[in-house]
GROMACS .gro file of C-alpha atoms in nm:
model
  214
    1MET     CA    1  -0.346 -17.523  -1.565
    2GLY     CA    2  -0.457 -17.532  -1.167
    3GLU     CA    3  -0.155 -17.496  -0.967
    4LEU     CA    4  -0.196 -17.658  -0.645
    5LYS     CA    5  -0.102 -17.409  -0.304
    6LYS     CA    6   0.204 -17.496  -0.107
    7ILE     CA    7   0.035 -17.610   0.242
    8LEU     CA    8   0.191 -17.786   0.552
    9LYS     CA    9   0.214 -18.118   0.561
   10PRO     CA   10   0.107 -18.341   0.867
   11LYS     CA   11   0.389 -18.373   1.149
   12LEU     CA   12   0.365 -18.751   1.296
   13GLU     CA   13   0.635 -18.905   1.527
   14ALA     CA   14   0.887 -19.147   1.324
   15GLU     CA   15   0.704 -19.461   1.540
   16LEU     CA   16   0.347 -19.453   1.588
   17ASN     CA   17   0.225 -19.666   1.876
   18ARG     CA   18  -0.039 -19.936   1.846
   19ASN     CA   19  -0.338 -19.941   2.030
   20ASP     CA   20  -0.633 -20.240   2.010
   21ASP     CA   21  -0.851 -20.022   2.213
   22ILE     CA   22  -0.935 -19.683   2.003
   23GLU     CA   23  -1.296 -19.704   2.022
   24SER     CA   24  -1.245 -19.691   2.418
   25LEU     CA   25  -0.994 -19.413   2.390
   26ILE     CA   26  -1.235 -19.181   2.180
   27ILE     CA   27  -1.506 -19.270   2.400
   28ASN     CA   28  -1.338 -19.275   2.778
   29GLU     CA   29  -1.049 -19.027   2.702
   30ASN     CA   30  -1.188 -18.850   2.414
   31TYR     CA   31  -0.808 -18.807   2.281
   32ILE     CA   32  -0.576 -18.982   2.053
   33SER     CA   33  -0.205 -18.893   1.967
   34ASP     CA   34   0.096 -19.046   1.837
   35THR     CA   35  -0.089 -19.358   1.768
   36ILE     CA   36  -0.132 -19.610   1.415
   37ILE     CA   37  -0.519 -19.730   1.380
   38GLU     CA   38  -0.516 -20.014   1.095
   39ASN     CA   39  -0.764 -20.211   0.967
   40ILE     CA   40  -1.084 -20.176   1.146
   41ASN     CA   41  -1.463 -20.079   1.158
   42LEU     CA   42  -1.492 -19.788   1.485
   43ASP     CA   43  -1.900 -19.788   1.459
   44TYR     CA   44  -2.161 -19.574   1.615
   45ILE     CA   45  -1.942 -19.360   1.768
   46ASN     CA   46  -2.071 -19.026   1.881
   47GLU     CA   47  -1.909 -18.802   2.085
   48GLU     CA   48  -1.785 -18.447   2.099
   49LYS     CA   49  -1.480 -18.229   2.132
   50VAL     CA   50  -1.278 -18.538   2.077
   51GLU     CA   51  -0.905 -18.423   2.010
   52ILE     CA   52  -0.715 -18.655   1.782
   53ASN     CA   53  -0.338 -18.573   1.728
   54GLY     CA   54  -0.059 -18.675   1.570
   55CYS     CA   55  -0.234 -18.993   1.455
   56LYS     CA   56  -0.234 -19.216   1.076
   57PHE     CA   57  -0.539 -19.408   1.021
   58VAL     CA   58  -0.516 -19.694   0.736
   59ASN     CA   59  -0.800 -19.869   0.620
   60VAL     CA   60  -1.055 -19.844   0.872
   61ILE     CA   61  -1.420 -19.775   0.785
   62PHE     CA   62  -1.612 -19.497   1.025
   63ASN     CA   63  -1.986 -19.641   1.077
   64GLU     CA   64  -2.266 -19.395   1.141
   65CYS     CA   65  -1.979 -19.173   1.357
   66SER     CA   66  -2.057 -18.820   1.477
   67LEU     CA   67  -1.729 -18.666   1.620
   68ARG     CA   68  -1.846 -18.309   1.610
   69ASN     CA   69  -1.641 -17.992   1.744
   70VAL     CA   70  -1.375 -18.272   1.674
   71ASP     CA   71  -0.972 -18.085   1.669
   72LEU     CA   72  -0.788 -18.300   1.422
   73LEU     CA   73  -0.434 -18.197   1.428
   74ASP     CA   74  -0.130 -18.373   1.199
   75VAL     CA   75  -0.374 -18.632   1.072
   76VAL     CA   76  -0.355 -18.864   0.800
   77PHE     CA   77  -0.666 -19.075   0.653
   78GLU     CA   78  -0.524 -19.331   0.380
   79ASN     CA   79  -0.785 -19.543   0.228
   80CYS     CA   80  -1.037 -19.485   0.490
   81ASP     CA   81  -1.426 -19.485   0.460
   82LEU     CA   82  -1.539 -19.218   0.622
   83SER     CA   83  -1.873 -19.143   0.441
   84ASN     CA   84  -2.134 -18.939   0.632
   85VAL     CA   85  -1.956 -18.907   0.949
   86ASP     CA   86  -2.072 -18.555   1.174
   87PHE     CA   87  -1.699 -18.343   1.143
   88SER     CA   88  -1.910 -18.048   1.182
   89ASP     CA   89  -1.754 -17.720   1.373
   90GLY     CA   90  -1.451 -17.891   1.378
   91SER     CA   91  -1.104 -17.733   1.378
   92ILE     CA   92  -0.928 -17.949   1.101
   93HIS     CA   93  -0.542 -17.830   1.103
   94ARG     CA   94  -0.257 -18.022   0.873
   95VAL     CA   95  -0.450 -18.328   0.781
   96GLU     CA   96  -0.472 -18.552   0.465
   97PHE     CA   97  -0.723 -18.720   0.345
   98LYS     CA   98  -0.585 -19.028   0.031
   99ASP     CA   99  -0.765 -19.242  -0.139
  100CYS     CA  100  -1.094 -19.229   0.099
  101LYS     CA  101  -1.433 -19.173   0.080
  102LEU     CA  102  -1.634 -18.913   0.207
  103ILE     CA  103  -1.965 -18.960   0.027
  104GLY     CA  104  -2.199 -18.736   0.230
  105THR     CA  105  -1.947 -18.612   0.548
  106ASN     CA  106  -1.978 -18.336   0.692
  107PHE     CA  107  -1.738 -18.023   0.739
  108SER     CA  108  -1.976 -17.714   0.765
  109GLY     CA  109  -1.899 -17.479   1.014
  110GLY     CA  110  -1.527 -17.626   1.075
  111ASN     CA  111  -1.209 -17.394   1.086
  112LEU     CA  112  -0.976 -17.583   0.802
  113GLN     CA  113  -0.618 -17.479   0.708
  114ASN     CA  114  -0.337 -17.690   0.537
  115ILE     CA  115  -0.527 -17.996   0.434
  116LEU     CA  116  -0.486 -18.218   0.147
  117PHE     CA  117  -0.812 -18.436  -0.074
  118GLN     CA  118  -0.588 -18.634  -0.280
  119GLU     CA  119  -0.808 -18.903  -0.528
  120SER     CA  120  -1.096 -18.925  -0.312
  121LEU     CA  121  -1.450 -18.965  -0.349
  122GLY     CA  122  -1.627 -18.672  -0.182
  123ARG     CA  123  -1.922 -18.670  -0.345
  124TYR     CA  124  -2.239 -18.429  -0.127
  125SER     CA  125  -1.985 -18.379   0.139
  126ASN     CA  126  -2.089 -18.051   0.306
  127PHE     CA  127  -1.828 -17.772   0.382
  128GLY     CA  128  -2.067 -17.504   0.425
  129TYR     CA  129  -2.019 -17.210   0.631
  130SER     CA  130  -1.643 -17.335   0.670
  131LYS     CA  131  -1.339 -17.114   0.708
  132MET     CA  132  -1.135 -17.292   0.454
  133LYS     CA  133  -0.734 -17.143   0.415
  134ASP     CA  134  -0.449 -17.331   0.208
  135ILE     CA  135  -0.628 -17.629   0.141
  136ASN     CA  136  -0.557 -17.847  -0.181
  137PHE     CA  137  -0.823 -18.060  -0.342
  138LYS     CA  138  -0.660 -18.319  -0.637
  139GLU     CA  139  -0.801 -18.576  -0.871
  140CYS     CA  140  -1.116 -18.595  -0.616
  141ASN     CA  141  -1.467 -18.654  -0.695
  142MET     CA  142  -1.618 -18.368  -0.557
  143GLN     CA  143  -1.991 -18.377  -0.760
  144GLY     CA  144  -2.291 -18.226  -0.577
  145ALA     CA  145  -2.067 -18.118  -0.297
  146ILE     CA  146  -2.156 -17.806  -0.088
  147PHE     CA  147  -1.932 -17.502  -0.046
  148LEU     CA  148  -2.239 -17.265   0.056
  149GLU     CA  149  -2.098 -16.963   0.199
  150CYS     CA  150  -1.732 -17.047   0.280
  151ASN     CA  151  -1.440 -16.828   0.339
  152PHE     CA  152  -1.186 -16.943   0.047
  153ASN     CA  153  -0.822 -16.836   0.103
  154SER     CA  154  -0.576 -17.026  -0.109
  155VAL     CA  155  -0.780 -17.312  -0.181
  156ALA     CA  156  -0.708 -17.491  -0.507
  157PHE     CA  157  -0.903 -17.800  -0.727
  158LYS     CA  158  -0.647 -17.986  -1.010
  159GLU     CA  159  -0.881 -18.210  -1.231
  160CYS     CA  160  -1.155 -18.214  -0.988
  161ASN     CA  161  -1.501 -18.384  -1.043
  162LEU     CA  162  -1.700 -18.042  -0.965
  163ALA     CA  163  -2.017 -18.084  -1.113
  164SER     CA  164  -2.371 -17.979  -0.941
  165SER     CA  165  -2.142 -17.853  -0.638
  166GLU     CA  166  -2.288 -17.551  -0.498
  167PHE     CA  167  -2.080 -17.244  -0.434
  168THR     CA  168  -2.325 -17.018  -0.349
  169ASN     CA  169  -2.236 -16.675  -0.176
  170THR     CA  170  -1.859 -16.765  -0.164
  171LEU     CA  171  -1.567 -16.551  -0.322
  172LEU     CA  172  -1.404 -16.768  -0.589
  173LYS     CA  173  -1.111 -16.498  -0.648
  174LYS     CA  174  -0.816 -16.651  -0.780
  175VAL     CA  175  -0.933 -17.033  -0.822
  176ASP     CA  176  -0.860 -17.215  -1.108
  177PHE     CA  177  -1.113 -17.418  -1.223
  178ARG     CA  178  -0.963 -17.511  -1.532
  179ASP     CA  179  -0.907 -17.878  -1.560
  180SER     CA  180  -1.194 -17.932  -1.338
  181ASP     CA  181  -1.541 -18.022  -1.434
  182ILE     CA  182  -1.773 -17.719  -1.310
  183SER     CA  183  -2.059 -17.796  -1.502
  184GLU     CA  184  -2.418 -17.730  -1.377
  185ILE     CA  185  -2.295 -17.544  -1.039
  186ALA     CA  186  -2.480 -17.353  -0.856
  187LEU     CA  187  -2.411 -16.972  -0.761
  188THR     CA  188  -2.548 -16.634  -0.784
  189GLY     CA  189  -2.274 -16.506  -1.048
  190ARG     CA  190  -2.088 -16.247  -0.827
  191GLU     CA  191  -1.878 -16.533  -0.731
  192LEU     CA  192  -1.687 -16.592  -0.982
  193LYS     CA  193  -1.517 -16.219  -0.973
  194ASP     CA  194  -1.183 -16.270  -1.068
  195ALA     CA  195  -1.193 -16.667  -1.083
  196ILE     CA  196  -1.007 -16.845  -1.363
  197VAL     CA  197  -1.204 -17.002  -1.590
  198SER     CA  198  -1.193 -17.105  -1.940
  199PRO     CA  199  -1.321 -17.033  -2.307
  200ILE     CA  200  -1.548 -17.343  -2.310
  201GLN     CA  201  -1.622 -17.329  -1.891
  202ALA     CA  202  -1.697 -16.913  -1.946
  203VAL     CA  203  -2.007 -17.007  -2.196
  204GLU     CA  204  -2.141 -17.302  -2.018
  205LEU     CA  205  -2.153 -17.022  -1.694
  206ALA     CA  206  -2.308 -16.732  -1.881
  207ARG     CA  207  -2.590 -16.982  -2.026
  208LEU     CA  208  -2.596 -17.109  -1.652
  209LEU     CA  209  -2.649 -16.670  -1.555
  210GLY     CA  210  -2.927 -16.702  -1.825
  211VAL     CA  211  -2.689 -16.467  -2.056
  212ILE     CA  212  -2.790 -16.521  -2.421
  213ILE     CA  213  -2.467 -16.561  -2.618
  214LYS     CA  214  -2.543 -16.530  -3.035
   0.00000   0.00000   0.00000
């Protein structure tokens, strides 16, 4: 079945700083580095071009936040709620999302590389028009997610729910879907060239594309 890609992990310092005024750093400095942020709510932050480097977020709720053009480098999110956060047009490298809520999170137009999404809820998340290289989705619910006109390069889905997701105009060469749910996905058909699916999935895809099987 689908194998995860070899990707680079975030590089974090052994001892991370603590700061009780993270909102001030984001709003006034537009920069955070080498810091652990735990058990807080970040509310109504609307900033562009924030740089977050070498940080770890644990049990953090992002409430109605917009961080467009964000620069995330070497960052870990664990058990965080990032639902509906706007990360559009961001640069996101060596980042892990573990056991996170990413419902409706907007990654569109971004440059994503060496990223792990693990056991996360990403329903209706938007990756449209993104460049995605060395990305692993492991045991994630991505139902209804948007991968419209993405540039995939070494992207893997392992035991994911991709039902009703959209892959229109995203080439899926060598993407292995065999242990994921791809029922009712949206595409034109040409995207599937050299994709890897099971016989049962092939029948379902044929029906989606209007092929009559007798």
